[in-house]
PDB file of C-alpha atoms and ligand atoms in Angstrom:
ATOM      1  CA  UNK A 233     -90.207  32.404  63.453  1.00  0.00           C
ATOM      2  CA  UNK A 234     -91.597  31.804  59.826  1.00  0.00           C
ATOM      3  CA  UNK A 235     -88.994  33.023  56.998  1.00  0.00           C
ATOM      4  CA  UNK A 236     -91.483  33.107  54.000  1.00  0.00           C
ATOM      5  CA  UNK A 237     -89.049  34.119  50.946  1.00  0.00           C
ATOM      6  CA  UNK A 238     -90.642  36.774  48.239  1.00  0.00           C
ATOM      7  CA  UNK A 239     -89.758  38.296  44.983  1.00  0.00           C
ATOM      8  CA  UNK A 240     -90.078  41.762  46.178  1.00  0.00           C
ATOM      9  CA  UNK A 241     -91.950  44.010  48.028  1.00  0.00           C
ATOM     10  CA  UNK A 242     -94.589  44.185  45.916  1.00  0.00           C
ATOM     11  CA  UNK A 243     -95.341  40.260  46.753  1.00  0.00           C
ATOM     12  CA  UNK A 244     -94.503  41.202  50.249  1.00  0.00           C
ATOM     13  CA  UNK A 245     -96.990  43.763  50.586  1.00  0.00           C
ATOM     14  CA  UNK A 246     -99.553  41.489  49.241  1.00  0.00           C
ATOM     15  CA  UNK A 247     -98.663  38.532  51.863  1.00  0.00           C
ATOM     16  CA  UNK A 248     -98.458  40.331  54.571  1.00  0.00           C
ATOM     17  CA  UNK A 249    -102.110  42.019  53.625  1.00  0.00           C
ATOM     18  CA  UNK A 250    -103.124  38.189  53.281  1.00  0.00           C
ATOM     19  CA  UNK A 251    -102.200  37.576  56.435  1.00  0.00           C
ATOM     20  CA  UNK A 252    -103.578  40.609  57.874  1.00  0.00           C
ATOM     21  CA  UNK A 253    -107.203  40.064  56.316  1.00  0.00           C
ATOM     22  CA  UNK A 254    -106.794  36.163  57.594  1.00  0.00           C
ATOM     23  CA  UNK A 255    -106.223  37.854  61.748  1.00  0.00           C
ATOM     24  CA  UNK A 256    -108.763  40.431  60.956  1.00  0.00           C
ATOM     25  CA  UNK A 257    -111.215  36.926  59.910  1.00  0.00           C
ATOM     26  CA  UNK A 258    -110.125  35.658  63.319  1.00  0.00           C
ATOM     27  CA  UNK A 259    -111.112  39.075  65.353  1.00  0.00           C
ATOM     28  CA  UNK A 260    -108.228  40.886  65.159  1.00  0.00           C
ATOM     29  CA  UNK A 261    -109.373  44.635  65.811  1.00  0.00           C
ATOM     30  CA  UNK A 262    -105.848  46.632  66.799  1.00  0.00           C
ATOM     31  CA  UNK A 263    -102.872  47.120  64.638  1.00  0.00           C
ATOM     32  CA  UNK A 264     -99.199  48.086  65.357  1.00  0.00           C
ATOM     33  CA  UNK A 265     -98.181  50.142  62.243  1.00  0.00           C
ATOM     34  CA  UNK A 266     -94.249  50.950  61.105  1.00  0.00           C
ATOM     35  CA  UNK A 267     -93.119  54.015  58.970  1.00  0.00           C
ATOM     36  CA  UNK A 268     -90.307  53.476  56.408  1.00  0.00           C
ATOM     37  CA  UNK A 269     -89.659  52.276  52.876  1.00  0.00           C
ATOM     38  CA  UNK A 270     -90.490  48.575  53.831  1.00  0.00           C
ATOM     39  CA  UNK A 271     -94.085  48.942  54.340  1.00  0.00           C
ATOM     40  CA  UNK A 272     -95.301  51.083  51.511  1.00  0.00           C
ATOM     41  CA  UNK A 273     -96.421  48.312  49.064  1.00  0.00           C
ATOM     42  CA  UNK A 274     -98.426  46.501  52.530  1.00  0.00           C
ATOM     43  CA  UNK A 275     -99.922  50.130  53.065  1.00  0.00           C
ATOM     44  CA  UNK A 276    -100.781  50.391  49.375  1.00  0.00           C
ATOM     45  CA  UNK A 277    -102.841  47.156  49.420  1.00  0.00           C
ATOM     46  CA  UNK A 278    -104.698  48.249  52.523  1.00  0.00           C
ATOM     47  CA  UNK A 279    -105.604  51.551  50.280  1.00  0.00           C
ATOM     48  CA  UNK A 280    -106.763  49.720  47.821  1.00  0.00           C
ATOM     49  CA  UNK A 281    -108.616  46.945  49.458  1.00  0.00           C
ATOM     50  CA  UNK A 282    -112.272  47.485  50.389  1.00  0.00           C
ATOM     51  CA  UNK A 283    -112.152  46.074  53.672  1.00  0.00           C
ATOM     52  CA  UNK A 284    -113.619  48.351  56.098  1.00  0.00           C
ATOM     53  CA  UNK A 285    -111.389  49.390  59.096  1.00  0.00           C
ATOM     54  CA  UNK A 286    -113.958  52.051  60.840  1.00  0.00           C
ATOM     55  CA  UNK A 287    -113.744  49.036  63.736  1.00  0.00           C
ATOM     56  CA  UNK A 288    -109.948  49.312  63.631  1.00  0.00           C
ATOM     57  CA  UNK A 289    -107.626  50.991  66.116  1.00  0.00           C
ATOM     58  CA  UNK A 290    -103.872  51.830  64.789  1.00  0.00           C
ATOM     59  CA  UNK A 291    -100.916  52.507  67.281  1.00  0.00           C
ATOM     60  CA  UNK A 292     -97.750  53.658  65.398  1.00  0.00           C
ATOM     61  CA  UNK A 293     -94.395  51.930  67.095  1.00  0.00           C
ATOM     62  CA  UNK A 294     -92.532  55.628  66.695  1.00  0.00           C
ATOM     63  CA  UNK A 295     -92.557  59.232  66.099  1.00  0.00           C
ATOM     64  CA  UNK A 296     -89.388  61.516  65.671  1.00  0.00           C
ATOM     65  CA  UNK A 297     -88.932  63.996  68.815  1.00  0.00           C
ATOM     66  CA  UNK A 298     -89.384  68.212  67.815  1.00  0.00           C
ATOM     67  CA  UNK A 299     -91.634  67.171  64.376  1.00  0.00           C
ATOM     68  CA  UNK A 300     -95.513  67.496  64.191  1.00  0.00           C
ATOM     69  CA  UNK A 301     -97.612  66.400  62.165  1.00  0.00           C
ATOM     70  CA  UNK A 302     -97.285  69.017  60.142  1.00  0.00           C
ATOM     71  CA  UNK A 303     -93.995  68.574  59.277  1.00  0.00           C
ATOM     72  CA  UNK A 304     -93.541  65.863  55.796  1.00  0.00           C
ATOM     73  CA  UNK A 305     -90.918  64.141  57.685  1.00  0.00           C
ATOM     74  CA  UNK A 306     -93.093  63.217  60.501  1.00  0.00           C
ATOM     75  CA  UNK A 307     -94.053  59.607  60.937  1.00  0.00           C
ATOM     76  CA  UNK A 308     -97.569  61.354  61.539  1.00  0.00           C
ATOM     77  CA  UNK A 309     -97.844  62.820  58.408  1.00  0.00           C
ATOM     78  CA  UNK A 310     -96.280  59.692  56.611  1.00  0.00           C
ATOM     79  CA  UNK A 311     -98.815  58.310  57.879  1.00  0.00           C
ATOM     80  CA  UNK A 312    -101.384  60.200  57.245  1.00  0.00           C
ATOM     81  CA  UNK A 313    -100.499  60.207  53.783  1.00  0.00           C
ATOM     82  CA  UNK A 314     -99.510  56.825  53.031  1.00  0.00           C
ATOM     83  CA  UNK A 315    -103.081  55.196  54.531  1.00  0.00           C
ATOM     84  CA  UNK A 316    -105.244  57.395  57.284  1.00  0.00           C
ATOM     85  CA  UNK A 317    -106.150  60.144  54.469  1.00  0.00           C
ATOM     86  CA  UNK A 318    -107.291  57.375  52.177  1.00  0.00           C
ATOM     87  CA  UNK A 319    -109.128  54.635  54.783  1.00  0.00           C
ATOM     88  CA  UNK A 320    -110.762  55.643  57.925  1.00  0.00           C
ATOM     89  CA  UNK A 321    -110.021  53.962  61.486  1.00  0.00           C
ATOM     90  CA  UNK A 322    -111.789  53.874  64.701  1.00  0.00           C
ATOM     91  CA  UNK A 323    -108.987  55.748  66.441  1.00  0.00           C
ATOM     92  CA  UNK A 324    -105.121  56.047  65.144  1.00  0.00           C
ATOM     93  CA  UNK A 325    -102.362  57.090  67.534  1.00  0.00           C
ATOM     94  CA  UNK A 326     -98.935  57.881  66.943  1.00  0.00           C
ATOM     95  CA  UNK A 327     -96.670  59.216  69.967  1.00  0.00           C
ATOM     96  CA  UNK A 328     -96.658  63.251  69.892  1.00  0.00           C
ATOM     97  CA  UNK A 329     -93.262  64.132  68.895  1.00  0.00           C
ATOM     98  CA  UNK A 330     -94.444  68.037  69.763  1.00  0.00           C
ATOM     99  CA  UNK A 331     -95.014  67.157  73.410  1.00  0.00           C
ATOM    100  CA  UNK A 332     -93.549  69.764  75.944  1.00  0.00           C
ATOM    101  CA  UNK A 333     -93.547  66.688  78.346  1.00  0.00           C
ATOM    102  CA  UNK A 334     -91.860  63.820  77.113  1.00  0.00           C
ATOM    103  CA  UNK A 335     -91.923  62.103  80.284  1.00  0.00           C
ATOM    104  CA  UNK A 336     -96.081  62.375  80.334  1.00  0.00           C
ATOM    105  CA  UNK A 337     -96.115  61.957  76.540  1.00  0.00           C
ATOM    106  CA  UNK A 338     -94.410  58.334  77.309  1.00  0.00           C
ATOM    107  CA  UNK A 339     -96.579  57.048  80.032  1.00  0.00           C
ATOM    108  CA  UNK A 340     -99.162  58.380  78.207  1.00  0.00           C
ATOM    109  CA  UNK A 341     -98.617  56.051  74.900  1.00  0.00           C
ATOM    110  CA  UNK A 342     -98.007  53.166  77.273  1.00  0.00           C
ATOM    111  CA  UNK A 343    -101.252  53.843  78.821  1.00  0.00           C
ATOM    112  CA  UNK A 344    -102.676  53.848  75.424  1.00  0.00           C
ATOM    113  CA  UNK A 345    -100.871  50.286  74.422  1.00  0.00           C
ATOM    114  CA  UNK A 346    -102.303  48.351  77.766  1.00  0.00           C
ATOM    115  CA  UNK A 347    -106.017  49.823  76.828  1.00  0.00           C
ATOM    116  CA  UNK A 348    -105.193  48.462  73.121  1.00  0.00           C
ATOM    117  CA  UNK A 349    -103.145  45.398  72.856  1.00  0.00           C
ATOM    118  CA  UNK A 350    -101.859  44.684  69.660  1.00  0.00           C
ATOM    119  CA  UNK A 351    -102.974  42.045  67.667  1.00  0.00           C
ATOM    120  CA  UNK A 352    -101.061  41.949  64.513  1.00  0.00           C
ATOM    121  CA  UNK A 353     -97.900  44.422  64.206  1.00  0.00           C
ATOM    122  CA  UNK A 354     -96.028  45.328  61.040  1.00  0.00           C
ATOM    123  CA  UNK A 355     -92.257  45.978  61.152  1.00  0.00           C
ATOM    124  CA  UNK A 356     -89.639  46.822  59.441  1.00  0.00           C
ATOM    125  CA  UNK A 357     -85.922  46.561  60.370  1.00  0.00           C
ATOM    126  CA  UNK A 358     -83.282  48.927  60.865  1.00  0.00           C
ATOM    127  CA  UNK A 359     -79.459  48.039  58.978  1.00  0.00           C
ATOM    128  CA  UNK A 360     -78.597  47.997  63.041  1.00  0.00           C
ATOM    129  CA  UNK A 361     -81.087  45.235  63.437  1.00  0.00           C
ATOM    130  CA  UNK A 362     -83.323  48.125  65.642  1.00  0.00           C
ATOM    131  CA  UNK A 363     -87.352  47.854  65.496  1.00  0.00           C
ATOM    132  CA  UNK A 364     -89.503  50.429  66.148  1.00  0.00           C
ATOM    133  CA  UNK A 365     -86.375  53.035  67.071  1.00  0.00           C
ATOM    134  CA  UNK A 366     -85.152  50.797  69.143  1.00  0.00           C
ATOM    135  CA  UNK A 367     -81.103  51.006  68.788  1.00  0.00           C
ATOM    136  CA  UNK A 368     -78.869  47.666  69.926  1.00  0.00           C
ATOM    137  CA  UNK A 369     -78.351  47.889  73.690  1.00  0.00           C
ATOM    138  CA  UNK A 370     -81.752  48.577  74.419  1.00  0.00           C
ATOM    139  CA  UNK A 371     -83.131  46.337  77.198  1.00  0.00           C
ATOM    140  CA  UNK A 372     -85.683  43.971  76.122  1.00  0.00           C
ATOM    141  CA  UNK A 373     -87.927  44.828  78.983  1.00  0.00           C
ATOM    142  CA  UNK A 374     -88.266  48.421  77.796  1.00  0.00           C
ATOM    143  CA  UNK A 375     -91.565  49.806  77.207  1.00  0.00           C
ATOM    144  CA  UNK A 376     -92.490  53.161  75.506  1.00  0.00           C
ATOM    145  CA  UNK A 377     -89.056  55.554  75.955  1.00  0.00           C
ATOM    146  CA  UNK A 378     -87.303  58.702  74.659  1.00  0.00           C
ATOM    147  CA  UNK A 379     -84.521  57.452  72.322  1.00  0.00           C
ATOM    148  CA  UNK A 380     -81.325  58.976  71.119  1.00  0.00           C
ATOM    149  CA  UNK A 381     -80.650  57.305  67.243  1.00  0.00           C
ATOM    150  CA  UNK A 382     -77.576  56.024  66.687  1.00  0.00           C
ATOM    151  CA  UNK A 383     -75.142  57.545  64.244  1.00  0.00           C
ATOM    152  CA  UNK A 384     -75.945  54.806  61.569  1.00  0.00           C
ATOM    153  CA  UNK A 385     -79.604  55.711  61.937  1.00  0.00           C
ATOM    154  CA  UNK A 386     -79.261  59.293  61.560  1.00  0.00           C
ATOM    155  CA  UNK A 387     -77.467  58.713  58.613  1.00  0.00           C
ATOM    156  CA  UNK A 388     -79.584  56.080  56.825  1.00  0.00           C
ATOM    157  CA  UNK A 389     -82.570  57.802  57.784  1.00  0.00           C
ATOM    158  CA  UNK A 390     -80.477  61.165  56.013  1.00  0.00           C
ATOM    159  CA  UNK A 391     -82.279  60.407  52.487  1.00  0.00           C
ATOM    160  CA  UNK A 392     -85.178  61.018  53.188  1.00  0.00           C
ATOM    161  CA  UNK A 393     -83.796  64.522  54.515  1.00  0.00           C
ATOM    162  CA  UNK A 394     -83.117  68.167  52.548  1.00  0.00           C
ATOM    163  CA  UNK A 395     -79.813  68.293  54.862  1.00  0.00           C
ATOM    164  CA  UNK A 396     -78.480  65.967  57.216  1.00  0.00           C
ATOM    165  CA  UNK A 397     -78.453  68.330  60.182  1.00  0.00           C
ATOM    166  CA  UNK A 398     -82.383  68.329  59.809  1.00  0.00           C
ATOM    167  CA  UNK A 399     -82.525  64.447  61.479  1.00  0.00           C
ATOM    168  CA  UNK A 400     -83.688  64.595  64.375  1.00  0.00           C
ATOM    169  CA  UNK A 401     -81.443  62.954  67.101  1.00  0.00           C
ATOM    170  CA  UNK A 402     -83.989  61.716  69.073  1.00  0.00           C
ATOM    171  CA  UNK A 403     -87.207  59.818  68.919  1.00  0.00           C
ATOM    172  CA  UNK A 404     -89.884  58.141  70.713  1.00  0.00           C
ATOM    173  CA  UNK A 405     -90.595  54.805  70.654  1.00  0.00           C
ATOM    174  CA  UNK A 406     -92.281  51.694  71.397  1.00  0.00           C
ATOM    175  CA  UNK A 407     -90.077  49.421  73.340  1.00  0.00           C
ATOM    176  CA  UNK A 408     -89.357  45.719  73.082  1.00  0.00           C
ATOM    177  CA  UNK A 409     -91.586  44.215  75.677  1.00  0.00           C
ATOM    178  CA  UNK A 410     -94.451  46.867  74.188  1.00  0.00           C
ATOM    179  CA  UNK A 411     -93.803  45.123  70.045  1.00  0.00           C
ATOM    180  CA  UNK A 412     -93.231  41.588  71.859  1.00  0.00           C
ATOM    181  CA  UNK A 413     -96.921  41.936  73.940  1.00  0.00           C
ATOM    182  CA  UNK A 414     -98.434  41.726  69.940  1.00  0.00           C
ATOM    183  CA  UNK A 415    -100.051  38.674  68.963  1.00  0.00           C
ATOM    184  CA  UNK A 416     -98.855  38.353  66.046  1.00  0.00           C
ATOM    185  CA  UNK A 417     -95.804  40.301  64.218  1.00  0.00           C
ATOM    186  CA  UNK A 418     -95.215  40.719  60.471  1.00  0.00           C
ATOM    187  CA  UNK A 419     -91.407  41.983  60.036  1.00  0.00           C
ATOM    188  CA  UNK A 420     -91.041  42.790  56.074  1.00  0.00           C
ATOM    189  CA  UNK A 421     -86.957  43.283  54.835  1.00  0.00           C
ATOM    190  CA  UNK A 422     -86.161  43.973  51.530  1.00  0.00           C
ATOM    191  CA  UNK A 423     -82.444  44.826  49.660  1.00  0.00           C
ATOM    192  CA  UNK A 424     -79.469  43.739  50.653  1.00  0.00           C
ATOM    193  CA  UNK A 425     -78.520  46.718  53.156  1.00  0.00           C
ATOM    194  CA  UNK A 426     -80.747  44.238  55.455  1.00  0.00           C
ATOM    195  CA  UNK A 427     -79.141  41.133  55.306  1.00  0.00           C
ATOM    196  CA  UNK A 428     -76.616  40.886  58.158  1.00  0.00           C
ATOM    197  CA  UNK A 429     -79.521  42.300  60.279  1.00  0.00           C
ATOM    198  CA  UNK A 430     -81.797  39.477  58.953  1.00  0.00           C
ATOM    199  CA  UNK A 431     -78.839  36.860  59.285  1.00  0.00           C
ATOM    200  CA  UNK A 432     -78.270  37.786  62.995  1.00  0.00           C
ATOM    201  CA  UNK A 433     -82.123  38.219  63.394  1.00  0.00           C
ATOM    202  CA  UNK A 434     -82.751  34.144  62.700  1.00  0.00           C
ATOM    203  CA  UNK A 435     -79.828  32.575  63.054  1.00  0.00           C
ATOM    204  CA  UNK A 436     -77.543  34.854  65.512  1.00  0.00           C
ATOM    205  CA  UNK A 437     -77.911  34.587  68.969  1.00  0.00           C
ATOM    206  CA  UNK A 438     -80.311  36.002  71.039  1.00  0.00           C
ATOM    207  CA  UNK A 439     -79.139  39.484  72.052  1.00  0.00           C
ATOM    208  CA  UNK A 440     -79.790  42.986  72.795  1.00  0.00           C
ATOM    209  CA  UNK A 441     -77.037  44.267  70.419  1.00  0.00           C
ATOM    210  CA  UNK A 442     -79.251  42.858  68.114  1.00  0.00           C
ATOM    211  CA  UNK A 443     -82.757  44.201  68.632  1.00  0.00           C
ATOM    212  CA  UNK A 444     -84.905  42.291  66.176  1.00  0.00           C
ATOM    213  CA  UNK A 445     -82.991  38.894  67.574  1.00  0.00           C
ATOM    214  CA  UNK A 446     -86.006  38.870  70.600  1.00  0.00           C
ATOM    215  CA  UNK A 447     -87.814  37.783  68.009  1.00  0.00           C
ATOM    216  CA  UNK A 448     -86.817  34.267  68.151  1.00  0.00           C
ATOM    217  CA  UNK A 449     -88.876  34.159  71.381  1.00  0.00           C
ATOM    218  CA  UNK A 450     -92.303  35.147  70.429  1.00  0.00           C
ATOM    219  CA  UNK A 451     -94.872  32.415  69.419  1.00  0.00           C
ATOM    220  CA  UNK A 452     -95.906  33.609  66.034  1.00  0.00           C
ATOM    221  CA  UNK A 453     -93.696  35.743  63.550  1.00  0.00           C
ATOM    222  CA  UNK A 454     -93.359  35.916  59.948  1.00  0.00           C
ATOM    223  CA  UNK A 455     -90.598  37.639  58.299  1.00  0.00           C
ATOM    224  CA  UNK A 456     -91.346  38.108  54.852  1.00  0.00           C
ATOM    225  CA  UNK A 457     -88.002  38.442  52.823  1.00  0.00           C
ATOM    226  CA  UNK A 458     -86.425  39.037  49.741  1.00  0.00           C
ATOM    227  CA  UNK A 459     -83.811  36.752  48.239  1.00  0.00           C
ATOM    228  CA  UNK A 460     -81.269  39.756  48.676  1.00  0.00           C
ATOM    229  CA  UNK A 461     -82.063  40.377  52.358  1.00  0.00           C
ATOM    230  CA  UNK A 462     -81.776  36.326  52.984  1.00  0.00           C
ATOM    231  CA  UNK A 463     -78.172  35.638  51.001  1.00  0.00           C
ATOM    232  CA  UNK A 464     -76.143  35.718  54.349  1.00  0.00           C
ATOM    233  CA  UNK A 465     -78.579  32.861  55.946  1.00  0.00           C
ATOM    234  CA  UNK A 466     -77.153  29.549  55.859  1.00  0.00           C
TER     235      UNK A 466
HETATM  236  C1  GLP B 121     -86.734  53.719  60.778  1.00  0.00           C
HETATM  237  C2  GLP B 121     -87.997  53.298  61.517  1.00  0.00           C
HETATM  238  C3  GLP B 121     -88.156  51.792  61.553  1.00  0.00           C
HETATM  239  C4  GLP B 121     -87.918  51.228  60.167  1.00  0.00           C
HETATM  240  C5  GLP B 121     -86.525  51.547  59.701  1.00  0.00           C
HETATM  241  C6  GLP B 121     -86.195  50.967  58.337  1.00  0.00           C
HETATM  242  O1  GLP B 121     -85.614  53.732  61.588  1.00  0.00           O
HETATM  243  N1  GLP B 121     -88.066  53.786  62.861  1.00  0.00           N
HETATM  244  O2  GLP B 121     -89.456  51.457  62.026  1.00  0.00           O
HETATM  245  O3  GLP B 121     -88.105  49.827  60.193  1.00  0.00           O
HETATM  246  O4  GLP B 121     -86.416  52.954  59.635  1.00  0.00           O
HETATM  247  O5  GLP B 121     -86.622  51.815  57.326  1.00  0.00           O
HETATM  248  P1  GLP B 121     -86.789  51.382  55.803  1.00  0.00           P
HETATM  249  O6  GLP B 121     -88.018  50.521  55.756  1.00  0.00           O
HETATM  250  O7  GLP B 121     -86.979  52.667  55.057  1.00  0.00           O
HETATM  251  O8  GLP B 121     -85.566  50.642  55.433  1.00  0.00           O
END
């Protein structure tokens, strides 16, 4: 794992685009895309860029269960707004929170991953340490599953909410084996709200009550940090 220290997320965005253009010079065709503050300034530099993506396939790692896209707290539409209404992509999936089966809707997205294996994954990191919606406790074998968030979750994820009641209390997501099959993975953290999560990402031990702490065991990860979300390292 590569800790590559920024100023802020504005740098961040911009190195982890650099890296992304580098893997797209090297054939890489399929990205794994995360929703969340973290990201924005990374999705703001693809906007920007003229690089063209038509060749490009997106898989989201999540999608809140009862929203659509219609809804402006759907990952969908986040998405949707943040980069697929401004560049266009070959294909772009996100798991259907709307499903009436979840079951199908699950083996359905894991269908989708082994058709399009990731090459180069952005993610951010829960205050829990949890990627994708992956909460501690999850197994790191787990592929594509319904979720229920834990409490501190539902209540950081609360802000971006009219009420708190509105969260939803369940999601789908990517699981661990699905974000560790990626070639390569970009994890960006900013603020210090992240750093015990970064601190027992890199230097804890390797554990399921910490997510992101698989990590350690793929070949090629960058996290791309702020000084605030690195203070607890030693
Ligand atoms: C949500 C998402 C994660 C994201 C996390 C952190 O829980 N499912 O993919 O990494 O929030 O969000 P933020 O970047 O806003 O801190």
């Amino acid at each position: 794992m590569k800790v590559i220290r920024v100023k802020d997320s504005l740098e961040g965005g911009a190195l982890a685009f650099t890296l992304l253009k580098e893997k797209m010079a090297q054939g890489a065709r399929t990205f794994g895309l995360a929703t969340g503050s973290t990201p924005l300034d990374f999705y703001r530099q693809m906007r920007a860029s003229n690089l063209d993506f038509s060749e490009c396939v997106t898989v989201n790692l999540d999608e809140y269960v009862g929203l659509g896209r219609e809804d402006s707290q759907s990952y969908a539409y986040f998405m949707e707004e943040h980069l697929f209404q401004h560049k266009s992509f070959k294909a772009s999936y996100l798991p259907n929170g709307l499903a009436e089966d979840l079951t199908a809707e699950v083996q359905a997205y894991n269908d989708l991953l082994a058709e399009h294996p990731v090459d180069f994954q952005i993610l951010g990191i829960g205050n829990n340490g949890h990627i994708g919606f992956n909460e501690p406790g999850t197994p790191f074998d787990a592929q594509t599953q319904v979720v229920d968030l834990a409490e501190s979750t539902i209540a950081a994820n609360a802000r971006f909410f009219d009420n708190p009641n509105q969260v939803p209390r369940q999601a789908i997501s990517m699981g661990i084996s699905n974000i560790m099959a990626a070639k390569c993975i970009v994890l960006m953290a900013y603020g210090d709200s992240k750093a015990s999560a970064i601190k027992a990402t890199v230097q804890g031990p390797v554990t399921t009550a910490v997510p992101a702490s698989v990590l350690q065991t793929h070949p090629e990860v960058y996290l791309i940090v702020d000084e605030a979300a690195v203070a607890l390292l030693d």
